[in-house]
Amino acid sequence: MPELPEVETIRLSLAKNIVGKTIKSIQVLSPKQFVGDVDSIVRQNIVSIDRKGKVMAIKLSNNLYLSIHLKMSGQILFSKNVDHAVYGHPVAKANTSTMPGKTTRIIIEFADNSAIFFNDLRKFGWIKLGNKPEEPMGPDVLSADFTVNHLKKVLSSSRKPIKVLLLDQDKIAGIGNIYANDSLWEAKINPLRVANTLNDVEVGELYKGILTIIHEGIKYKGSSSADEAYVLPDASKGGYQHHRRVYHRTGLPCLRDGHKIMRVRQAGRSSFFCPHCQK
DNA sequence: CATCATACCTGTTCGC
DNA sequence: TGCGAACAGGTATGAT
């Protein structure tokens, strides 16, 4: 679920709430989802929180890093008081408005009695402790290394469909299914196009489209529609779902020309596009 | 080497 | 209404 804009929104919120705090305890309720020695994070301070692509890395005072990947259904909720972790409204799906809930997998408590809850219905997400962050290989979309020339190089060496390629975190880090589809609409490029057939003008448009859409995702604090688990750490919802271009808009009119949005399947995932204006 | 299908989980929604 | 199939933000792995 969470793609770059969602993870960045969570990172900024967490940074405000937990940097400088001391970890008092950790409870791992789903053992497969935590990798590392739990005891070595106790009594450490939170130094900073970084992000590359969809992975967050919390730096601790003993120079270890807690890397977090939310995969499809992960959430991070913050509560000022672990004993009264009640949120203003129900969070997504099966969760109740109090924590821990039935999808809570890991709880980290701080010395001031505040806490974060790692919820994950589908159990694909993880938290890993190590001496460096777990990072995807590709440059982050927001980094200086993500240039139009980098995009050109990545595309020219692949015969994959362009949308499938955009999801490859070893090539570019941070783009997921929502923002890949919407970026291609923005650039008027069909998701089925073979990557190395895009000309320089099209690569330029795609580069601009990716940056436009990712920045818009961050501006609206991520995408939280009814079928998405994502919420902010205070359980409030993001707003990008009201600004989607094509994602989950099958049969609805294209925002540019009114033709019906189509859905196709690529590498096991849904792709959405306007058959009229995306060439 | 590159690309595709499958597995990992659990819950909700769709189609007959 | 009931019930199995399809689907959901992602990615590691093995198969082709």
PDB file of C-alpha atoms (C1' of nucleotides) in Angstrom, chain A residues 1 54 72 227-229 247, chain C residues 6-12:
ATOM      1  CA  MET A   1       0.000   0.000   0.000  1.00  0.00           C
ATOM      2  CA  LYS A  54       9.156   2.853   0.699  1.00  0.00           C
ATOM      3  CA  MET A  72       0.522  -3.864   1.450  1.00  0.00           C
ATOM      4  CA  ASP A 227     -10.177  -0.088   0.367  1.00  0.00           C
ATOM      5  CA  GLU A 228      -6.827   1.159   1.592  1.00  0.00           C
ATOM      6  CA  ALA A 229      -5.409   0.472   5.032  1.00  0.00           C
ATOM      7  CA  TYR A 247      -6.172   4.568 -10.438  1.00  0.00           C
TER       8      TYR A 247
ATOM      9  C1'  DA C   6     -11.156 -12.312  -7.716  1.00  0.00           C
ATOM     10  C1'  DC C   7      -8.957  -8.596  -5.735  1.00  0.00           C
ATOM     11  C1'  DA C   8      -6.069  -5.418  -2.439  1.00  0.00           C
ATOM     12  C1'  DG C   9      -0.741  -0.322  -1.483  1.00  0.00           C
ATOM     13  C1'  DG C  10       4.616  -5.064  -2.353  1.00  0.00           C
ATOM     14  C1'  DT C  11       8.409  -7.878  -3.299  1.00  0.00           C
ATOM     15  C1'  DA C  12      11.311 -12.347  -2.731  1.00  0.00           C
TER      16       DA C  12
END
